[in-house]
Every structure is written in structure tokens, then in C-alpha cells.
Tab-separated table of C-alpha atoms and ligand atoms in Angstrom:
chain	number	residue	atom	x	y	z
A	1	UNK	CA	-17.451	-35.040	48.780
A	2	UNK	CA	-16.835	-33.551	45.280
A	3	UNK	CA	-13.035	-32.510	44.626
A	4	UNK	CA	-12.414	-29.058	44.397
A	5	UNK	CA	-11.277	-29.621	40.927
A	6	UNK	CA	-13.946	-31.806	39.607
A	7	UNK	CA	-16.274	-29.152	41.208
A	8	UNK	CA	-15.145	-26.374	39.017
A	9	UNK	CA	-15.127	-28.279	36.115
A	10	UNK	CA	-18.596	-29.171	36.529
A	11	UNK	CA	-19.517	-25.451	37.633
A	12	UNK	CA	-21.918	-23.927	35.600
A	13	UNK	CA	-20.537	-20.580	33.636
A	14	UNK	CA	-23.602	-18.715	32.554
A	15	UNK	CA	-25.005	-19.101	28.839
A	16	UNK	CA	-23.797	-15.203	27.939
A	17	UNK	CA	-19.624	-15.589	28.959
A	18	UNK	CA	-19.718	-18.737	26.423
A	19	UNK	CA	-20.925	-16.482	23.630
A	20	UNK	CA	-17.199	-14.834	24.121
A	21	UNK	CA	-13.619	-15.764	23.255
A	22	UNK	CA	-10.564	-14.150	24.402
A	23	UNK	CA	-9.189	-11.215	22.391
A	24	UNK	CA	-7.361	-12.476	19.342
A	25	UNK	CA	-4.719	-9.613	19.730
A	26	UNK	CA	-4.389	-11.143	23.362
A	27	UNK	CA	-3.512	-14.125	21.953
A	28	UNK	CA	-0.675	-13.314	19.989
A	29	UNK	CA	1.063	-11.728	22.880
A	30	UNK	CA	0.946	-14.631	25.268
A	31	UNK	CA	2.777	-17.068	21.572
A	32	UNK	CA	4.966	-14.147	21.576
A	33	UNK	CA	6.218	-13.704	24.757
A	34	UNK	CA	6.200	-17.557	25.131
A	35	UNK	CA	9.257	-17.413	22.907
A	36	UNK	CA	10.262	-14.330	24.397
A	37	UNK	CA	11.042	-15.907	27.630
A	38	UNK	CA	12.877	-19.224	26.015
A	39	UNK	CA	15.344	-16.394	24.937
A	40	UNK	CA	13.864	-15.751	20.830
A	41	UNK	CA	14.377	-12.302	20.153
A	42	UNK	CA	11.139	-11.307	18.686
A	43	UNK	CA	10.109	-8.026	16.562
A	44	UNK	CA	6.848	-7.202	18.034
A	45	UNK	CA	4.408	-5.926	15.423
A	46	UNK	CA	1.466	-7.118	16.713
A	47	UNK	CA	0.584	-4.802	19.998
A	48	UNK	CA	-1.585	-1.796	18.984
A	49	UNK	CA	-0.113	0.825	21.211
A	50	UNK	CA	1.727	3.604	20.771
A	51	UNK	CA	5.300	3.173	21.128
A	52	UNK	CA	5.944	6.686	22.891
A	53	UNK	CA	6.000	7.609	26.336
A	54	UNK	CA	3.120	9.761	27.752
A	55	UNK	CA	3.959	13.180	27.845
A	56	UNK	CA	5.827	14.778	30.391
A	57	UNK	CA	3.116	17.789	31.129
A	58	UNK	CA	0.563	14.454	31.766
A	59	UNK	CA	2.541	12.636	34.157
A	60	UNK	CA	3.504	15.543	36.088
A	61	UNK	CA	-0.593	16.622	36.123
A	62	UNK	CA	-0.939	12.399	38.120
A	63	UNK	CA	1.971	13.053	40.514
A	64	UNK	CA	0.791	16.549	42.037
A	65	UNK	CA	-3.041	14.503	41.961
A	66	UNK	CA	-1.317	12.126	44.190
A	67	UNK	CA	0.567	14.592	46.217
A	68	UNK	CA	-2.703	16.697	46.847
A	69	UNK	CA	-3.991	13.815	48.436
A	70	UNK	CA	-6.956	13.625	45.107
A	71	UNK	CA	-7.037	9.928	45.958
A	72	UNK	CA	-10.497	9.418	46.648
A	73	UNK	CA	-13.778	8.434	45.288
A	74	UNK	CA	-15.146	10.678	42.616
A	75	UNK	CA	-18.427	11.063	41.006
A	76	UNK	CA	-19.147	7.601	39.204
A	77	UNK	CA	-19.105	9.415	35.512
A	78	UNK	CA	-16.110	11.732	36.121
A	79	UNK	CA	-15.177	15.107	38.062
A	80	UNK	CA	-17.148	17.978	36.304
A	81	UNK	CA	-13.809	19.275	35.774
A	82	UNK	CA	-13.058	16.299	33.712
A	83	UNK	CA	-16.180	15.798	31.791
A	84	UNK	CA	-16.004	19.861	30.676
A	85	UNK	CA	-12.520	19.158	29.561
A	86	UNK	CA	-14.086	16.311	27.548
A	87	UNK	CA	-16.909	18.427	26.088
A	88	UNK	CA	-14.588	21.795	25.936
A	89	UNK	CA	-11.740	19.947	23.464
A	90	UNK	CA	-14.114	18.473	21.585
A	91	UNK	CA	-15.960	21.466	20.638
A	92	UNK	CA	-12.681	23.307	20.154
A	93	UNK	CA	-11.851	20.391	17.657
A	94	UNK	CA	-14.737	19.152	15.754
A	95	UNK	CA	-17.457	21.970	16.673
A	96	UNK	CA	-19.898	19.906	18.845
A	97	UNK	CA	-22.184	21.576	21.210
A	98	UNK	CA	-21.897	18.532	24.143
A	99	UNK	CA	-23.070	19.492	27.747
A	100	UNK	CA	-21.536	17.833	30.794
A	101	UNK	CA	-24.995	15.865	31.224
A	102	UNK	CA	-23.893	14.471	27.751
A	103	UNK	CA	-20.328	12.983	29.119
A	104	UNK	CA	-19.072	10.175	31.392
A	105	UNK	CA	-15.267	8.970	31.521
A	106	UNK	CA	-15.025	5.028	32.029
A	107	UNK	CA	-12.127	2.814	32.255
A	108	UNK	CA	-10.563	3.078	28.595
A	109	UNK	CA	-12.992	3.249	25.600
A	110	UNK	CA	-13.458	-0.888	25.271
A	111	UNK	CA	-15.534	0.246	29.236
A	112	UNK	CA	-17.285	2.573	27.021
A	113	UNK	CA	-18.212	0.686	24.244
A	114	UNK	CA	-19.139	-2.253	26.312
A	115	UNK	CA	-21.398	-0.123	29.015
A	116	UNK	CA	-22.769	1.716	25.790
A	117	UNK	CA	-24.098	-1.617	24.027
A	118	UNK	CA	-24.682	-2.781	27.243
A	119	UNK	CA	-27.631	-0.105	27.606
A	120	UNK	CA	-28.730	-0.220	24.329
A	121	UNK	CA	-28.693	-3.635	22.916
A	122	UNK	CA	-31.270	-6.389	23.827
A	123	UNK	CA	-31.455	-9.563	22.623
A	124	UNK	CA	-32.240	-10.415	19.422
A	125	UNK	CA	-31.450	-6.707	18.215
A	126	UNK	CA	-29.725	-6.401	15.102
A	127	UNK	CA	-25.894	-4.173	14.901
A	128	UNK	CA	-24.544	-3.663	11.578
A	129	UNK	CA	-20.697	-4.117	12.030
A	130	UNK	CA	-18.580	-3.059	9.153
A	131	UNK	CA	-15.642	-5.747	7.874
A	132	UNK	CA	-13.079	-5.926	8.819
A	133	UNK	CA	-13.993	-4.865	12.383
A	134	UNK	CA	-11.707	-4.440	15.662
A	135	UNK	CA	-11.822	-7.937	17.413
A	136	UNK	CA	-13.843	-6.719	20.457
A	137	UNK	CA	-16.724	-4.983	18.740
A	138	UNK	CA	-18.198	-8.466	17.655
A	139	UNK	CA	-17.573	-10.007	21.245
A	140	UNK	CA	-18.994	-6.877	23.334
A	141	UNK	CA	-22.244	-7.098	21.389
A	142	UNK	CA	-22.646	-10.937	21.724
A	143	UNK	CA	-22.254	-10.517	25.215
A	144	UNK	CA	-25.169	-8.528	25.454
A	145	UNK	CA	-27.228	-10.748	23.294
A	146	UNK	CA	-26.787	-8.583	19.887
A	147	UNK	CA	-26.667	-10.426	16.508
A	148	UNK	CA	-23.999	-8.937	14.117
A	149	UNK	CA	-24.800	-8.285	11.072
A	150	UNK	CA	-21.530	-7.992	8.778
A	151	UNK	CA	-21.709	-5.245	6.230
A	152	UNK	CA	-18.685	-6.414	3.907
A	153	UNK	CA	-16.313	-3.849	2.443
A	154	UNK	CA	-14.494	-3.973	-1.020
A	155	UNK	CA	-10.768	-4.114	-0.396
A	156	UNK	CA	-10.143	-2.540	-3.464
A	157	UNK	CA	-12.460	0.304	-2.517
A	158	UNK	CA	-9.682	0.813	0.696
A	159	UNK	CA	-12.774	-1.056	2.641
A	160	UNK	CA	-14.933	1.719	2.318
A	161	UNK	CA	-18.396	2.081	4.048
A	162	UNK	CA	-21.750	3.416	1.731
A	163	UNK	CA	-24.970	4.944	2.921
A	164	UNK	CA	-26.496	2.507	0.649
A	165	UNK	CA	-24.387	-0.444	1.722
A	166	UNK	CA	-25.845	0.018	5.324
A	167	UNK	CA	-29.059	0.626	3.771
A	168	UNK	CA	-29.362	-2.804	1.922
A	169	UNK	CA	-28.762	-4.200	5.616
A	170	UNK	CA	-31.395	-2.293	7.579
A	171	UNK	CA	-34.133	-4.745	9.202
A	172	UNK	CA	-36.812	-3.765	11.195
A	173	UNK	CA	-34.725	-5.486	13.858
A	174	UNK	CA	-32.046	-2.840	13.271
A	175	UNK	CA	-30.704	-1.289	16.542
A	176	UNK	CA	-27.340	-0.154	15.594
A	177	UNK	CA	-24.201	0.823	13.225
A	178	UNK	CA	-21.137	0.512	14.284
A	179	UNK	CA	-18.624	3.049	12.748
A	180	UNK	CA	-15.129	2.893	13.500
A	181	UNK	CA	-12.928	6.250	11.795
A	182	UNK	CA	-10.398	5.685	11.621
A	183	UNK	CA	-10.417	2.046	11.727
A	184	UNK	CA	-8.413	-0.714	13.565
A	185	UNK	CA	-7.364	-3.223	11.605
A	186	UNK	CA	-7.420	-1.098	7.898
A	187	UNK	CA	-6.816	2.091	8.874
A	188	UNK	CA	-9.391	3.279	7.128
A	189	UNK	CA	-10.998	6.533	6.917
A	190	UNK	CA	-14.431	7.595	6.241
A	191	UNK	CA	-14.948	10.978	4.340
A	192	UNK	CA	-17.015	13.313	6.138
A	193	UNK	CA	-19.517	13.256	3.512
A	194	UNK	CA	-20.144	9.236	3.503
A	195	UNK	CA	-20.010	9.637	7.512
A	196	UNK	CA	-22.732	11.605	7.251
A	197	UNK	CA	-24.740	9.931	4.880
A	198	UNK	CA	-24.990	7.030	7.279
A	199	UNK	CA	-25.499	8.973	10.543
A	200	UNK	CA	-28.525	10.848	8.556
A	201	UNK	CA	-29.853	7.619	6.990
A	202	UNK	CA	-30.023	6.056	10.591
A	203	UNK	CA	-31.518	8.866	12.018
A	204	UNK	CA	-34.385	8.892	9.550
A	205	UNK	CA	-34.592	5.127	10.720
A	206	UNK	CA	-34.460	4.802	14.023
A	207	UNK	CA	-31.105	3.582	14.341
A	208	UNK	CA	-28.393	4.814	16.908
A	209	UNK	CA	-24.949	4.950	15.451
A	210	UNK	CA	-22.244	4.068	17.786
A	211	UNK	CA	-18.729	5.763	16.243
A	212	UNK	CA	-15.636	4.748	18.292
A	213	UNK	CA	-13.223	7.755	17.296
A	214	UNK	CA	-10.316	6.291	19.613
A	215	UNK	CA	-8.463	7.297	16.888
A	216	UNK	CA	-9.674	10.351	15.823
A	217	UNK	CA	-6.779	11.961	15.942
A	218	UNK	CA	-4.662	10.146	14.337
A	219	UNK	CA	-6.409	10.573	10.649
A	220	UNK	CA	-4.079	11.740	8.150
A	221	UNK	CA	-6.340	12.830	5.232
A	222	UNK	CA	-5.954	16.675	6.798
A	223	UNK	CA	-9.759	16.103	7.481
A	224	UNK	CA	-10.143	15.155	11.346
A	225	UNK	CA	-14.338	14.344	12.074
A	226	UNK	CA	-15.726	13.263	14.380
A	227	UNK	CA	-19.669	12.915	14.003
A	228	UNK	CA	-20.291	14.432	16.932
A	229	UNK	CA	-20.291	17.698	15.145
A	230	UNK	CA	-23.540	16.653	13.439
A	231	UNK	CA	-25.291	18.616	15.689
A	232	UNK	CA	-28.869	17.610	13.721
A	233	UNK	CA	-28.195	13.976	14.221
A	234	UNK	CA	-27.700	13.904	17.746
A	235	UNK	CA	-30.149	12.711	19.246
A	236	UNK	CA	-29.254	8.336	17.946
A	237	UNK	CA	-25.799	8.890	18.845
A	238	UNK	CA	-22.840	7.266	20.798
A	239	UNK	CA	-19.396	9.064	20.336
A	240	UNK	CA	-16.575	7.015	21.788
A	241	UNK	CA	-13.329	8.551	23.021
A	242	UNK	CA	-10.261	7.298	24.059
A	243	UNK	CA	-6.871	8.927	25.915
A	244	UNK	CA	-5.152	5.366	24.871
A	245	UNK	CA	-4.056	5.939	21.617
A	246	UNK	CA	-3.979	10.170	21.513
A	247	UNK	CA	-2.064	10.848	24.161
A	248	UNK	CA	-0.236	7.648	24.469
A	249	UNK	CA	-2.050	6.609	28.022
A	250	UNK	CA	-2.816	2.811	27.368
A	251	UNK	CA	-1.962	2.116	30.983
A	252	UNK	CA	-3.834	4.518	32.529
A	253	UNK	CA	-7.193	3.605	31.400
A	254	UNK	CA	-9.308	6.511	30.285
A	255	UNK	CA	-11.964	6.698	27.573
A	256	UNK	CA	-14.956	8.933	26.985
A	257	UNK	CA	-18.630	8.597	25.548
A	258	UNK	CA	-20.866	11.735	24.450
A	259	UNK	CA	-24.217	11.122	23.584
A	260	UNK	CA	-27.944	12.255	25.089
A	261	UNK	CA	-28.135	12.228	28.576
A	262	UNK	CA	-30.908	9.647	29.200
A	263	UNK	CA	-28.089	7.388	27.586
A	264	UNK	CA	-25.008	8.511	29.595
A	265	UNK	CA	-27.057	8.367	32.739
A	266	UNK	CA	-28.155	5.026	31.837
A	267	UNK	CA	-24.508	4.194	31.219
A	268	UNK	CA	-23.320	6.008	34.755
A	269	UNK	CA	-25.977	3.582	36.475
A	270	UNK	CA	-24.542	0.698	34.982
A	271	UNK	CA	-21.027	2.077	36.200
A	272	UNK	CA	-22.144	2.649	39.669
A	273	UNK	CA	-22.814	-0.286	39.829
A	274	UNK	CA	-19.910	-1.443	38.730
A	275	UNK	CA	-16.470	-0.142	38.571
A	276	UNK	CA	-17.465	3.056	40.037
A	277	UNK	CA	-15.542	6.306	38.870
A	278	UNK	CA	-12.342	5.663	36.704
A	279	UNK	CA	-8.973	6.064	38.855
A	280	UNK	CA	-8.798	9.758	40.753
A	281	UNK	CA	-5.669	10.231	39.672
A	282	UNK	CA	-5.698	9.421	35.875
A	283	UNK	CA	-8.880	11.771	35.954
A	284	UNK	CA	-6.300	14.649	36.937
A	285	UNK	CA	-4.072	13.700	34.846
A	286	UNK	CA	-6.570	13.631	31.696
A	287	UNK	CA	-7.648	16.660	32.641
A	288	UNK	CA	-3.895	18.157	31.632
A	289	UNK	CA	-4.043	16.125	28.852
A	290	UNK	CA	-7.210	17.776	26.921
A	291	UNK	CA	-6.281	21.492	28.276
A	292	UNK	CA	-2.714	21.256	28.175
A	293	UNK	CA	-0.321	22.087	25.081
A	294	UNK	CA	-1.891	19.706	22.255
A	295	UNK	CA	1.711	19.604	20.190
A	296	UNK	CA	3.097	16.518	21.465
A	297	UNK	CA	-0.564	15.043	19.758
A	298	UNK	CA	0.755	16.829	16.406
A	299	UNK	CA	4.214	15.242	16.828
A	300	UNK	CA	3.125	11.824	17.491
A	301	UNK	CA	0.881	12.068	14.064
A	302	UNK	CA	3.924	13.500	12.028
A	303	UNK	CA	5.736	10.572	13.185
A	304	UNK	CA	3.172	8.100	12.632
A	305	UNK	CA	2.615	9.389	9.271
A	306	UNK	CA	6.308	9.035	8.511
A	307	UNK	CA	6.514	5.514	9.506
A	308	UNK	CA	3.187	4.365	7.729
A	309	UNK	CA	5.225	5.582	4.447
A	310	UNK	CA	7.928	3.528	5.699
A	311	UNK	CA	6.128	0.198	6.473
A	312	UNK	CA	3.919	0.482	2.922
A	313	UNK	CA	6.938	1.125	1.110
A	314	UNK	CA	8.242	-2.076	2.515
A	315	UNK	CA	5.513	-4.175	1.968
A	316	UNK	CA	4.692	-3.476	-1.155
A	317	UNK	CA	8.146	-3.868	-2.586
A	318	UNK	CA	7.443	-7.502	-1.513
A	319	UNK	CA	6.449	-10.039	-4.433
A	320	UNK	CA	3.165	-10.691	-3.929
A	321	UNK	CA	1.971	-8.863	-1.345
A	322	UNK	CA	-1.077	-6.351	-1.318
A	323	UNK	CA	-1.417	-3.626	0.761
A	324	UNK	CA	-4.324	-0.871	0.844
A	325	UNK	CA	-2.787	2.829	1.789
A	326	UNK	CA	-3.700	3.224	5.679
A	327	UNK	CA	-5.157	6.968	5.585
A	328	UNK	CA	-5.117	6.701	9.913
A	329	UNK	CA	-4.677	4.801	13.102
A	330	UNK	CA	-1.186	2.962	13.365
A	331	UNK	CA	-1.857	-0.495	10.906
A	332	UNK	CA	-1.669	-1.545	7.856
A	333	UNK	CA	-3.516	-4.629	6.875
A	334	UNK	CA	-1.503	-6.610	3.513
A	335	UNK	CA	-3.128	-9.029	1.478
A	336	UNK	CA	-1.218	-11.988	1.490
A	337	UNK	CA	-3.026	-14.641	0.083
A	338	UNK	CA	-0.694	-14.893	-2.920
A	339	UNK	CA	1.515	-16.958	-0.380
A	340	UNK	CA	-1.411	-19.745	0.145
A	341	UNK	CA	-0.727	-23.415	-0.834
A	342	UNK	CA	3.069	-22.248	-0.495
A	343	UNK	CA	5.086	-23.551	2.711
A	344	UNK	CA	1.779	-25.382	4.269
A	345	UNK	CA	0.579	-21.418	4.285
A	346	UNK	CA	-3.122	-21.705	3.948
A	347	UNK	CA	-4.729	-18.888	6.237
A	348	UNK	CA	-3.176	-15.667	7.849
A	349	UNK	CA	-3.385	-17.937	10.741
A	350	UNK	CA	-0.702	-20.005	9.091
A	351	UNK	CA	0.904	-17.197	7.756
A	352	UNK	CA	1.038	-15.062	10.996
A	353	UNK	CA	1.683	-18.786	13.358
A	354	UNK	CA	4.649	-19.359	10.602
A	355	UNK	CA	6.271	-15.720	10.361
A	356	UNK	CA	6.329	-15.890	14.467
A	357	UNK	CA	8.145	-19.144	14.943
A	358	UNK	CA	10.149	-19.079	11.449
A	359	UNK	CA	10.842	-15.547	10.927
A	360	UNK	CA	10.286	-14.388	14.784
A	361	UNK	CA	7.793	-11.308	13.818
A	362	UNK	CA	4.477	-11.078	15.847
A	363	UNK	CA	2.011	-9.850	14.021
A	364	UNK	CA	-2.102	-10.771	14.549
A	365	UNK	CA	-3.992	-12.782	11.943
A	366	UNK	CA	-6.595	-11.860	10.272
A	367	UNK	CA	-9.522	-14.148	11.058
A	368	UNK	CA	-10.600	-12.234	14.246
A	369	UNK	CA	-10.877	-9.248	12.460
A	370	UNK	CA	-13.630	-10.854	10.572
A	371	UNK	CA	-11.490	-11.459	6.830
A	372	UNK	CA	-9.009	-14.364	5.498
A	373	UNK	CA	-6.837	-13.049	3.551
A	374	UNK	CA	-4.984	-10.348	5.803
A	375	UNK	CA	-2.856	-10.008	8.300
A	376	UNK	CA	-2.976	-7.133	11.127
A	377	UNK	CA	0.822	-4.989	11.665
A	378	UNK	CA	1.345	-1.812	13.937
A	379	UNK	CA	3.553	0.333	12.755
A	380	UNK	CA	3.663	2.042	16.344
A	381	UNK	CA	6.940	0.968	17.315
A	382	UNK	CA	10.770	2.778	16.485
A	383	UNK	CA	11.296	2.423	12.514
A	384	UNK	CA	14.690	0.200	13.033
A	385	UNK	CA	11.955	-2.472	14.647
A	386	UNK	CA	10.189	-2.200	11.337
A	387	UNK	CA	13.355	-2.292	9.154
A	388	UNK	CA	13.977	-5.949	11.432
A	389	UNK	CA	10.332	-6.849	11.204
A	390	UNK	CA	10.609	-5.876	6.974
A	391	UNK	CA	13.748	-7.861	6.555
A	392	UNK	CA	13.087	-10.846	8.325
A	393	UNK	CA	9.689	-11.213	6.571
A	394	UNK	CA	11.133	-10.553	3.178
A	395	UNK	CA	13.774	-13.233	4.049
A	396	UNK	CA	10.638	-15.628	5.460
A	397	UNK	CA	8.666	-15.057	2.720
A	398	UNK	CA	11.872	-16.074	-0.308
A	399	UNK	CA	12.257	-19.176	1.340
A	400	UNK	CA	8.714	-20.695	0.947
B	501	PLP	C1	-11.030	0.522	17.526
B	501	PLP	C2	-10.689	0.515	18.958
B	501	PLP	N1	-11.604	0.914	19.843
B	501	PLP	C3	-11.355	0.916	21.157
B	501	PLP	C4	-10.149	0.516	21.641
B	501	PLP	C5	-9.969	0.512	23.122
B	501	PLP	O1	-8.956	1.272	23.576
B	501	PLP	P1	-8.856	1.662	25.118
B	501	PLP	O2	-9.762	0.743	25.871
B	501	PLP	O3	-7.431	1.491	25.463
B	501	PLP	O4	-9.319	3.073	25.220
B	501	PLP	C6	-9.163	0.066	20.771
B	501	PLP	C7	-7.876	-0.424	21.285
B	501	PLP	O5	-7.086	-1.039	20.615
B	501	PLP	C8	-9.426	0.087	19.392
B	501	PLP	O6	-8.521	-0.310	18.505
């Protein structure tokens, strides 16, 4: 008889979970808390998740779900209560016309972006992915047999994305753009008017455009968008929502998708079939989320804003560092290839691997976000953290 370990080694894995590696992001935290545990005290600038607690009004909206016995199955895509919330603050905000038919909630927005490519992506098809790109993006369409095609970005530019960029890229084998406003790892921001220019230029081809606005609201150019208010271009596109980062829910699991229905029911069948409805409870508590008060979204921005100052400020008073402006989301993304061929630094592998175990900062390299001469830090964490995270690095960075 075959041992049970010689048996799983030899077990065949399908062909499509080999075309995936582990989140790079997820990587970092396991080094980190390795050292955590052997009693390093670490500055953690690596985790992209807001550093607040959810609001009060939010929790309270869960605990009366619970107490009300709403601890049951739902529909698959939502409550109707839920998904006109969703469609209700989003018209309030950006002017989009959404029905419920046009909604479904799903279990954070990386469950809606993979159940949305998931749908729409066959093999072989063609998804222009903007560089540098969140680490999952390029995973979640390899997984569904996708080839990415990298649209590089000018750093210099503060990584900005063209109509006619994207254009030079179209194939007939075109399926998709991926747009990502404000963007993890640059925390960059797309004007409405070059937003808008791409969603037209793939809707005159074909193409669907698939924005994640998980951070939507946290854009600090004054100009929130979401392209969902295109009300012309519709009919080719995804709009990806997320409770994580707003609202400071990364726990509770809660994103949303609006797009045409034959997509969102496509997207509910694959759910069904899957991980049903999204928690009962978090559905109630979303629900207070998007109607309630919105201030506490307003204050986490103001405070955001405040500490992106900070954290630019501080980088860029380093020798040799580079460091675009972040115009949303909570990262900045320095240039730091001046420090290659110092110290045995020859990557932001090296660099990141080196500041954790010499300088005891976490922060994620830049390889998995598809560029080598970056590395990724959130600035969502209390601004003393930063001040450590500033001061060791400075210190690191002298000695090499
Ligand atoms: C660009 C982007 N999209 C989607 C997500 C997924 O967030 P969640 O699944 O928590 O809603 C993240 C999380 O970091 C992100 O950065």
C-alpha cells in the first residue's frame, strides 16, 4: 500500500491551481510575524488595511442582526434590502442609475473580482492589466485561463493610464481592461476625463472594462468617480465595490459588483453554487453602513490624507529615494533603486527582505506588483508607527 504521504505527494493538483502563487502581501506577513513571535518588535507597514476600528453605528447594526435571530440563509446575491442600499449610495454618490437586477454582494471584492472574470474570461482571452497592478488581479485571471497583457505606465507620469496606451494594446483577442482608481500599490488616480476615454474606447470595441473602485472613496483629488456614472457605457461594464477599505470592515467580508444583469446573474449562479449568500449578519450590518451617517467615511479620509503628507515628507527627505505623490488609497510606492549594488541590495526583494530583518520594518516588495524598482508601504496605521517605521529606515538605509 502507498503511504499516506507519498500518496499526496504524488496526487495530481489540477493544471489551473499551478497557474497561481500565493499572495505576495501574504507572504510578508507570515516573515513578519515569524520574527514577531521570536520576540522582534516589528513596525508593520506592509498590511493594507485600515488601521481604525469599524464604526460604532456598524457594529451595533450586526449585534441587533444577531439578536433578531437574522441568522439564516439569504438570497445567494444579497437581501433586496442590501442590494438597494448598494444601488441607492451609489447613485447618491456618483449619479448611476443601477437597478437591483444590476447588484450582487459576495464575500469581499477579491469574491467579486474573481466570480466576475470567472464569467467572463475564457481561455486564451486577452485582459489588459495596467502596471503596476494589485498582486491578485494577475493571479485571478490566470486562474481562469486569461493571458495578461501588461500595459506599462511612466513613473514619472505618476503611472498614469492613456486611451491611446490601451489602444496600442487592443487585439482582436481583447476581452478586458482592468482599471483600478484609485490604485493599490501607487495610489494612483485616474482623471475622470482619461477614465472615460478608455471606458468609451472599449465600448466602441467590444471590450468590457472591469474597474475595482474598492477605494473609491478614499481619492483625494476632491474628484470622487466612479465609472459607473457613465450611464452610455454601461452596457461592457463591471464596477467593483468593497466595504473593506471604506468603512474599515476587512473582517467582515463584504464587496459589491454592478454591472448588466445577464452578468450579475451569471455571477449569482456561479455563487450559488458556491459560497452561497455572504454572512446574514454582515449583510445587516452593511446595510447601516451605506444608509447610515457617512462622516466617519469623511474622517477616515481627512486622516488618511494627513498621514500620506506625513509618510511623503519622510521619504523624500531620504537621500536617494523617489517617491510619486499618492493622490488615493493608503500607499505610497518609493523608488529605491538608487540603493542597488549597495549592502548586497539588488531588488526590492533585497531591499524589503533586508529592511525586515536589519531594520525590523515590513513592508511588501515590489516584484508582485508587476515593477523592480519599488517597494509597496501603507500608511494606514497610527503616525508614531510611521515616525518608527521612517526612522529606522533612515537609520537602515545610512548604514549601507
Ligand atoms: C485593489 C484592490 N482590490 C480589491 C481588494 C480586495 O479587498 P476585499 O476583498 O477586502 O474587499 C483589495 C484589497 O487589498 C485591493 O487592494
Amino acid at each position: 500500500m502507498t503511504p499516506v504521504s507519498e500518496a499526496v505527494s504524488v496526487a495530481k493538483l489540477t493544471e489551473r491551481i499551478g497557474r497561481i502563487k500565493p499572495s505576495a502581501t501574504m507572504a510578508v506577513v507570515a516573515e513578519a510575524d515569524k520574527l514577531r513571535q521570536q520576540g522582534v518588535d516589528v513596525v508593520d507597514l506592509s498590511v493594507g488595511e485600515p488601521h481604525f476600528a469599524t464604526p460604532q453605528h456598524i457594529k451595533d447594526a450586526a449585534i441587533a442582526a444577531i439578536n433578531a435571530n437574522f441568522t439564516k440563509y439569504t438570497a445567494a446575491a444579497g437581501t433586496a434590502e442590501l442590494r438597494d442600499a448598494i444601488i441607492q449610495r451609489h447613485a447618491a454618490d456618483f449619479g448611476s442609475d443601477y437597478k437591483r437586477e444590476e447588484a450582487v454582494v459576495s464575500v469581499g471584492g477579491k469574491h467579486v473580482l474573481f466570480n466576475a472574470i470567472q464569467v467572463l474570461i475564457e481561455h486564451g482571452d486577452e485582459v489588459i492589466l495596467p502596471v503596476p497592478y494589485w498582486v491578485s488581479f494577475k493571479d485571478i485571471i490566470q486562474y481562469a485561463g486569461g493571458k495578461c497583457v501588461f500595459l506599462e505606465t511612466d513613473e514619472a507620469q505618476g503611472f498614469r493610464i492613456t486611451a491611446e496606451a490601451v489602444a496600442r494594446l487592443v487585439t482582436p483577442r481583447t476581452k478586458m481592461i482592468l482599471l483600478n482608481s484609485p490604485s493599490n500599490p501607487a495610489g494612483a488616480v485616474m482623471s475622470p476625463e482619461d477614465q472615460a476615454e478608455v471606458v468609451k474606447l472599449a465600448a466602441e470595441r467590444g471590450i468590457w472594462v472591469l474597474s475595482d473602485e474598492c477605494y473609491v472613496y478614499l481619492n483625494y483629488t476632491g474628484r470622487e468617480f466612479s465609472v459607473g456614472s457613465l450611464n452610455e457605457y454601461r452596457e461592457r461594464m463591471i464596477v467593483v465595490g468593497s466595504l473593506s477599505k471604506t468603512y474599515a470592515m476587512t473582517g467582515w467580508r463584504m464587496g459589491y459588483a454592478l454591472a448588466p444583469a445577464p452578468v450579475i446573474a451569471a455571477m449569482q449562479k456561479l455563487q450559488s453554487q458556491s459560497t452561497s449568500n455572504p454572512t446574514s449578519i454582515v449583510q445587516k450590518a452593511v446595510v447601516a453602513a451605506l444608509t447610515g451617517p457617512q462622516q466617519c467615511v469623511a474622517e477616515m479620509r481627512a486622516e488618511y490624507i494627513r498621514l500620506r503628507d506625513h509618510i511623503v515628507n519622510g521619504l523624500r527627505a531620504i537621500p536617494g529615494l523617489k517617491c510619486t505623490y499618492p493622490e488615493g488609497a493608503f500607499y505610497v510606492y518609493p523608488n529605491i533603486s538608487a540603493y542597488f549594488g549597495r549592502g548586497g541590495i539588488n531588488s526590492p526583494a533585497d531591499f524589503s527582505r533586508r529592511l525586515l530583518h536589519d531594520g525590523h520594518v515590513a513592508t511588501v516588495p515590489g516584484e508582485g506588483f508587476g515593477t523592480n524598482e519599488h517597494i509597496r508601504i501603507s500608511y494606514a496605521t497610527a503616525q508614531k508607527e510611521l515616525d518608527r517605521g521612517l526612522e529606522r529606515l533612515r537609520g537602515l538605509l545610512a548604514s549601507i
